[in-house]
Amino acid sequence: MNELRTFAPTRVALTPRDERSIDSMARWMGLLGRFRVLAGGLLMLAVLGVALAYATTEALEGPAGPSDTTPPLVRLGALSTRALALLGTALMLLGGLVLRGGVLLDDAAEDFERIVHGSGPAERHLESALRRLRAFFRLELWLVALALGAALTLRAGWLR
């Protein structure tokens, strides 16, 4: 009753115009993927650098002694260690998701290029490219959820 139909991509004939479209799309996907890998890696590296700098300055300074004016006259930008750890964790997660999404997008682009340029069975490359694209868009959902969570956190003032 509920039969699954198999799709054989090798039976689909691509016109030269279709091949050019797929090739152009694959090149742009690859370029976007490489930029995302670079952005994710730089974000993660920056967060690690800031965390290392913060940890070493806190360890070198030691506990602060009482000041001449108690309480201080002006207190600018005071964040708790918990809030900084939460922010650092969120930024590392964001960097990891962007990096992984870039890798998936670049790999899918390579599979699409293999379909057009005929290296190996097209069916296997098409299946692999579509599987990687599906995983990429699932990661995009996580990025949207992370952005929504950050917006709600800032709106509610939970970082204070």
Coordinates of N, CA and C in Angstrom, one line a residue:
M1 N 0.8 -1.2 0.0 CA 0.0 0.0 0.0 C 0.9 1.3 0.0
N2 N 1.7 1.4 1.0 CA 2.6 2.6 1.1 C 4.0 2.3 0.6
E3 N 4.1 2.1 -0.7 CA 5.4 1.8 -1.2 C 6.3 3.0 -1.4
L4 N 7.6 2.7 -1.1 CA 8.6 3.8 -1.3 C 9.1 3.7 -2.8
R5 N 9.1 4.8 -3.4 CA 9.7 4.9 -4.8 C 11.2 5.2 -4.7
T6 N 12.0 4.5 -5.4 CA 13.4 4.8 -5.4 C 13.7 5.8 -6.5
F7 N 14.6 6.7 -6.2 CA 15.0 7.8 -7.1 C 16.4 7.5 -7.6
A8 N 16.6 7.3 -8.8 CA 17.9 7.0 -9.4 C 18.4 8.2 -10.1
P9 N 19.3 9.0 -9.4 CA 19.8 10.2 -10.0 C 20.6 10.0 -11.3
T10 N 21.1 8.8 -11.5 CA 21.9 8.6 -12.7 C 21.0 8.6 -13.9
R11 N 19.7 8.4 -13.7 CA 18.8 8.5 -14.9 C 18.4 9.9 -15.3
V12 N 18.7 10.9 -14.4 CA 18.4 12.2 -14.7 C 19.5 12.8 -15.6
A13 N 19.1 13.3 -16.8 CA 20.1 13.9 -17.7 C 20.2 15.4 -17.4
L14 N 21.4 15.8 -17.2 CA 21.6 17.2 -17.0 C 22.0 17.9 -18.3
T15 N 21.3 19.0 -18.6 CA 21.7 19.8 -19.7 C 22.9 20.6 -19.4
P16 N 23.6 21.2 -20.4 CA 24.7 22.0 -20.1 C 24.4 23.2 -19.2
R17 N 23.2 23.8 -19.4 CA 22.8 24.9 -18.5 C 22.6 24.4 -17.1
D18 N 22.0 23.2 -16.9 CA 21.9 22.7 -15.5 C 23.3 22.5 -14.9
E19 N 24.2 21.9 -15.7 CA 25.5 21.7 -15.1 C 26.2 23.0 -14.7
R20 N 26.0 24.0 -15.5 CA 26.6 25.3 -15.2 C 26.0 25.9 -13.9
S21 N 24.7 25.7 -13.8 CA 24.0 26.2 -12.6 C 24.5 25.5 -11.3
I22 N 24.6 24.2 -11.4 CA 25.0 23.4 -10.3 C 26.5 23.7 -10.0
D23 N 27.3 23.9 -11.0 CA 28.7 24.2 -10.8 C 28.9 25.6 -10.1
S24 N 28.1 26.6 -10.6 CA 28.1 27.9 -10.0 C 27.7 27.9 -8.6
M25 N 26.6 27.2 -8.3 CA 26.1 27.0 -6.9 C 27.1 26.4 -6.0
A26 N 27.8 25.4 -6.5 CA 28.8 24.7 -5.7 C 30.0 25.6 -5.4
R27 N 30.4 26.4 -6.4 CA 31.5 27.3 -6.1 C 31.1 28.3 -5.0
W28 N 29.9 28.9 -5.1 CA 29.5 29.8 -4.1 C 29.3 29.2 -2.7
M29 N 28.8 28.0 -2.7 CA 28.6 27.2 -1.4 C 30.0 27.0 -0.8
G30 N 31.0 26.6 -1.7 CA 32.3 26.4 -1.2 C 33.0 27.6 -0.6
L31 N 32.7 28.7 -1.3 CA 33.3 30.0 -0.8 C 32.7 30.4 0.5
L32 N 31.4 30.3 0.6 CA 30.7 30.6 1.9 C 31.1 29.7 3.0
G33 N 31.3 28.4 2.6 CA 31.7 27.4 3.6 C 33.1 27.8 4.2
R34 N 34.0 28.2 3.3 CA 35.4 28.5 3.7 C 35.4 29.8 4.6
F35 N 34.6 30.8 4.2 CA 34.5 31.9 5.1 C 33.9 31.6 6.5
R36 N 32.9 30.7 6.5 CA 32.3 30.3 7.8 C 33.4 29.5 8.6
V37 N 34.2 28.7 8.0 CA 35.2 28.0 8.8 C 36.2 29.0 9.4
L38 N 36.6 29.9 8.6 CA 37.5 31.0 9.0 C 36.9 31.8 10.2
A39 N 35.6 32.2 10.0 CA 35.0 33.0 11.0 C 34.8 32.2 12.3
G40 N 34.4 31.0 12.2 CA 34.2 30.2 13.4 C 35.5 29.9 14.1
G41 N 36.5 29.6 13.4 CA 37.8 29.4 14.0 C 38.4 30.6 14.7
L42 N 38.2 31.8 14.0 CA 38.7 33.0 14.6 C 37.9 33.4 15.9
L43 N 36.6 33.1 15.9 CA 35.8 33.4 17.0 C 36.2 32.5 18.2
M44 N 36.4 31.3 17.9 CA 36.8 30.3 19.0 C 38.2 30.7 19.5
L45 N 39.1 31.1 18.6 CA 40.5 31.5 19.1 C 40.4 32.7 19.9
A46 N 39.6 33.7 19.5 CA 39.5 34.9 20.2 C 38.9 34.7 21.6
V47 N 37.9 33.9 21.7 CA 37.3 33.6 23.0 C 38.3 32.9 23.9
L48 N 39.1 32.0 23.4 CA 40.1 31.3 24.2 C 41.2 32.3 24.6
G49 N 41.6 33.2 23.7 CA 42.6 34.2 24.1 C 42.1 35.1 25.2
V50 N 40.8 35.6 25.1 CA 40.3 36.5 26.1 C 40.2 35.7 27.4
A51 N 39.8 34.5 27.4 CA 39.6 33.7 28.6 C 41.0 33.5 29.3
L52 N 42.0 33.2 28.5 CA 43.4 33.0 29.0 C 43.9 34.3 29.6
A53 N 43.7 35.4 28.9 CA 44.1 36.7 29.4 C 43.4 37.1 30.7
Y54 N 42.1 36.8 30.7 CA 41.3 37.1 32.0 C 41.8 36.3 33.1
A55 N 42.0 35.0 32.8 CA 42.5 34.1 33.9 C 43.8 34.4 34.4
T56 N 44.8 34.8 33.5 CA 46.1 35.2 34.0 C 46.1 36.5 34.8
T57 N 45.3 37.5 34.3 CA 45.3 38.8 35.1 C 44.6 38.6 36.4
E58 N 43.6 37.8 36.5 CA 43.0 37.6 37.8 C 43.9 36.8 38.7
A59 N 44.7 35.9 38.2 CA 45.6 35.1 39.1 C 46.8 36.0 39.5
L60 N 47.2 36.9 38.6 CA 48.4 37.7 39.0 C 48.0 38.9 39.9
E61 N 46.8 39.5 39.8 CA 46.4 40.6 40.6 C 46.1 40.1 42.0
G62 N 45.5 39.0 42.2 CA 45.1 38.6 43.5 C 43.9 39.3 44.0
P63 N 43.5 39.1 45.2 CA 42.3 39.8 45.7 C 42.6 41.3 45.9
A64 N 41.6 42.1 45.5 CA 41.8 43.5 45.6 C 41.5 44.0 47.1
G65 N 42.3 44.9 47.6 CA 42.2 45.4 48.9 C 41.1 46.5 49.0
P66 N 40.8 46.9 50.2 CA 39.8 47.9 50.3 C 40.3 49.2 49.7
S67 N 39.3 50.0 49.1 CA 39.7 51.2 48.5 C 39.5 52.4 49.5
D68 N 40.0 53.6 49.1 CA 39.9 54.7 49.9 C 38.4 55.2 50.1
T69 N 37.6 55.0 49.0 CA 36.2 55.4 49.0 C 35.4 54.1 49.0
T70 N 34.7 53.9 50.1 CA 33.8 52.7 50.2 C 32.4 53.1 50.3
P71 N 31.5 52.8 49.5 CA 31.6 52.1 48.3 C 32.2 52.9 47.2
P72 N 32.6 52.3 46.1 CA 33.2 53.2 45.0 C 32.2 54.2 44.5
L73 N 32.7 55.3 44.0 CA 31.9 56.4 43.5 C 31.2 55.9 42.2
V74 N 32.0 55.3 41.3 CA 31.5 54.9 40.0 C 31.9 53.4 39.8
R75 N 30.9 52.7 39.3 CA 31.2 51.2 39.0 C 30.7 51.0 37.6
L76 N 31.7 50.8 36.7 CA 31.4 50.6 35.3 C 31.6 49.2 34.8
G77 N 30.7 48.6 34.2 CA 30.9 47.4 33.5 C 31.2 46.2 34.4
A78 N 30.6 46.1 35.6 CA 30.8 45.0 36.5 C 29.9 43.8 36.1
L79 N 30.6 42.8 35.7 CA 29.9 41.5 35.4 C 30.4 40.4 36.4
S80 N 29.5 39.5 36.7 CA 29.9 38.4 37.6 C 30.7 37.4 36.8
T81 N 31.4 36.6 37.5 CA 32.2 35.5 36.8 C 31.3 34.5 36.2
R82 N 30.1 34.3 36.8 CA 29.1 33.4 36.2 C 28.6 33.9 34.8
A83 N 28.4 35.2 34.8 CA 27.9 35.8 33.5 C 29.0 35.8 32.5
L84 N 30.2 36.0 32.8 CA 31.3 35.9 31.9 C 31.5 34.5 31.4
A85 N 31.4 33.5 32.3 CA 31.5 32.1 31.9 C 30.4 31.7 30.9
L86 N 29.2 32.2 31.2 CA 28.0 31.9 30.4 C 28.2 32.5 29.0
L87 N 28.7 33.8 29.0 CA 28.9 34.4 27.7 C 30.0 33.7 26.9
G88 N 31.1 33.4 27.6 CA 32.2 32.7 26.9 C 31.8 31.3 26.3
T89 N 31.0 30.6 27.1 CA 30.4 29.3 26.7 C 29.5 29.5 25.4
A90 N 28.7 30.5 25.5 CA 27.8 30.7 24.3 C 28.6 31.1 23.1
L91 N 29.6 31.9 23.3 CA 30.4 32.3 22.1 C 31.2 31.1 21.6
M92 N 31.7 30.3 22.4 CA 32.4 29.1 22.0 C 31.5 28.1 21.2
L93 N 30.2 28.0 21.7 CA 29.2 27.2 21.0 C 28.9 27.8 19.7
L94 N 28.7 29.1 19.6 CA 28.5 29.8 18.4 C 29.6 29.6 17.4
G95 N 30.9 29.7 17.8 CA 32.0 29.5 17.0 C 32.1 28.1 16.5
G96 N 31.8 27.1 17.3 CA 31.8 25.7 16.9 C 30.7 25.4 15.9
L97 N 29.5 26.0 16.1 CA 28.4 25.7 15.2 C 28.7 26.4 13.8
V98 N 29.3 27.6 13.8 CA 29.6 28.2 12.6 C 30.7 27.5 11.8
L99 N 31.7 27.0 12.6 CA 32.8 26.2 12.0 C 32.3 24.9 11.4
R100 N 31.5 24.2 12.1 CA 31.0 22.9 11.7 C 30.1 23.1 10.4
G101 N 29.2 24.1 10.5 CA 28.4 24.4 9.3 C 29.2 24.8 8.1
G102 N 30.3 25.5 8.3 CA 31.2 25.8 7.1 C 31.8 24.5 6.5
V103 N 32.2 23.6 7.4 CA 32.8 22.4 6.9 C 31.8 21.6 6.1
L104 N 30.5 21.5 6.7 CA 29.5 20.7 6.0 C 29.1 21.4 4.6
L105 N 29.1 22.7 4.6 CA 28.8 23.4 3.4 C 29.9 23.2 2.3
D106 N 31.1 23.3 2.7 CA 32.2 23.1 1.8 C 32.2 21.7 1.3
D107 N 32.0 20.7 2.1 CA 32.0 19.3 1.7 C 30.8 19.0 0.7
A108 N 29.6 19.6 1.0 CA 28.5 19.5 0.1 C 28.8 20.1 -1.3
A109 N 29.5 21.2 -1.3 CA 29.9 21.9 -2.5 C 30.8 21.0 -3.3
E110 N 31.8 20.3 -2.6 CA 32.7 19.4 -3.3 C 31.9 18.2 -3.9
D111 N 31.0 17.7 -3.2 CA 30.2 16.6 -3.8 C 29.4 17.1 -5.0
F112 N 28.8 18.3 -5.0 CA 28.1 18.8 -6.2 C 29.0 19.0 -7.3
E113 N 30.3 19.4 -7.1 CA 31.2 19.6 -8.1 C 31.6 18.2 -8.7
R114 N 31.7 17.2 -7.9 CA 32.0 15.9 -8.4 C 30.9 15.3 -9.3
I115 N 29.6 15.7 -9.0 CA 28.5 15.3 -9.9 C 28.7 15.9 -11.2
V116 N 29.0 17.2 -11.3 CA 29.1 17.9 -12.6 C 30.3 17.4 -13.4
H117 N 31.4 17.3 -12.7 CA 32.6 17.0 -13.4 C 32.9 15.5 -13.6
G118 N 31.9 14.7 -13.1 CA 31.9 13.2 -13.4 C 33.0 12.4 -12.8
S119 N 33.4 12.7 -11.6 CA 34.4 11.8 -10.9 C 33.6 10.9 -10.0
G120 N 33.4 9.6 -10.5 CA 32.7 8.6 -9.6 C 31.2 8.6 -9.9
P121 N 30.5 7.7 -9.2 CA 29.1 7.6 -9.5 C 28.3 8.8 -9.0
A122 N 27.5 9.4 -9.8 CA 26.8 10.6 -9.5 C 25.8 10.3 -8.3
E123 N 25.2 9.1 -8.3 CA 24.2 8.8 -7.3 C 24.8 8.9 -5.9
R124 N 25.9 8.4 -5.7 CA 26.6 8.4 -4.4 C 26.9 9.9 -4.0
H125 N 27.4 10.7 -4.9 CA 27.8 12.1 -4.6 C 26.6 12.9 -4.3
L126 N 25.5 12.7 -5.1 CA 24.3 13.4 -4.8 C 23.7 13.1 -3.5
E127 N 23.7 11.8 -3.1 CA 23.2 11.5 -1.8 C 24.0 12.1 -0.7
S128 N 25.3 12.1 -0.9 CA 26.2 12.6 0.2 C 26.0 14.1 0.3
A129 N 25.9 14.8 -0.9 CA 25.7 16.3 -0.9 C 24.4 16.7 -0.2
L130 N 23.4 16.0 -0.5 CA 22.1 16.3 0.1 C 22.1 16.0 1.6
R131 N 22.7 14.9 2.0 CA 22.8 14.6 3.4 C 23.6 15.7 4.2
R132 N 24.7 16.2 3.6 CA 25.5 17.2 4.2 C 24.7 18.5 4.3
L133 N 23.9 18.8 3.2 CA 23.1 20.0 3.2 C 22.0 19.9 4.3
R134 N 21.5 18.8 4.5 CA 20.4 18.6 5.5 C 21.1 18.8 6.9
A135 N 22.2 18.3 7.1 CA 22.9 18.5 8.4 C 23.3 20.0 8.6
F136 N 23.7 20.7 7.5 CA 24.0 22.1 7.6 C 22.8 22.9 8.0
F137 N 21.6 22.6 7.4 CA 20.4 23.4 7.7 C 19.9 23.1 9.1
R138 N 20.2 21.9 9.6 CA 19.8 21.5 11.0 C 20.7 22.4 12.0
L139 N 22.0 22.5 11.6 CA 22.9 23.4 12.4 C 22.4 24.8 12.4
E140 N 21.9 25.3 11.3 CA 21.4 26.6 11.2 C 20.2 26.8 12.1
L141 N 19.4 25.8 12.3 CA 18.3 25.8 13.3 C 18.9 26.0 14.7
W142 N 20.0 25.4 15.0 CA 20.6 25.5 16.3 C 21.2 26.9 16.5
L143 N 21.7 27.5 15.4 CA 22.2 28.9 15.5 C 21.1 29.9 15.7
V144 N 19.9 29.7 15.1 CA 18.8 30.5 15.3 C 18.3 30.4 16.8
A145 N 18.3 29.2 17.3 CA 17.9 28.9 18.7 C 18.9 29.6 19.6
L146 N 20.2 29.6 19.3 CA 21.2 30.2 20.2 C 21.0 31.7 20.1
A147 N 20.7 32.3 19.0 CA 20.5 33.7 18.9 C 19.2 34.1 19.6
L148 N 18.2 33.3 19.5 CA 16.9 33.6 20.2 C 17.1 33.6 21.7
G149 N 17.9 32.5 22.2 CA 18.2 32.4 23.6 C 19.0 33.6 24.1
A150 N 20.0 34.0 23.3 CA 20.8 35.2 23.7 C 19.9 36.5 23.8
A151 N 19.0 36.6 22.8 CA 18.2 37.8 22.8 C 17.2 37.8 24.0
L152 N 16.7 36.6 24.3 CA 15.8 36.5 25.5 C 16.5 36.7 26.8
T153 N 17.8 36.2 26.8 CA 18.6 36.4 28.0 C 18.9 37.9 28.3
L154 N 19.3 38.6 27.2 CA 19.6 40.0 27.3 C 18.4 40.8 27.7
R155 N 17.2 40.4 27.1 CA 16.0 41.1 27.3 C 15.5 41.0 28.8
A156 N 15.7 39.8 29.3 CA 15.3 39.5 30.7 C 16.3 40.0 31.7
G157 N 17.5 40.3 31.3 CA 18.5 40.8 32.2 C 19.1 39.8 33.1
W158 N 19.2 38.6 32.6 CA 19.7 37.5 33.4 C 21.2 37.5 33.6
L159 N 21.9 38.4 32.9 CA 23.4 38.4 33.0 C 23.8 39.4 34.1
R160 N 22.9 40.0 34.8 CA 23.3 40.9 35.9 C 23.8 40.3 37.1

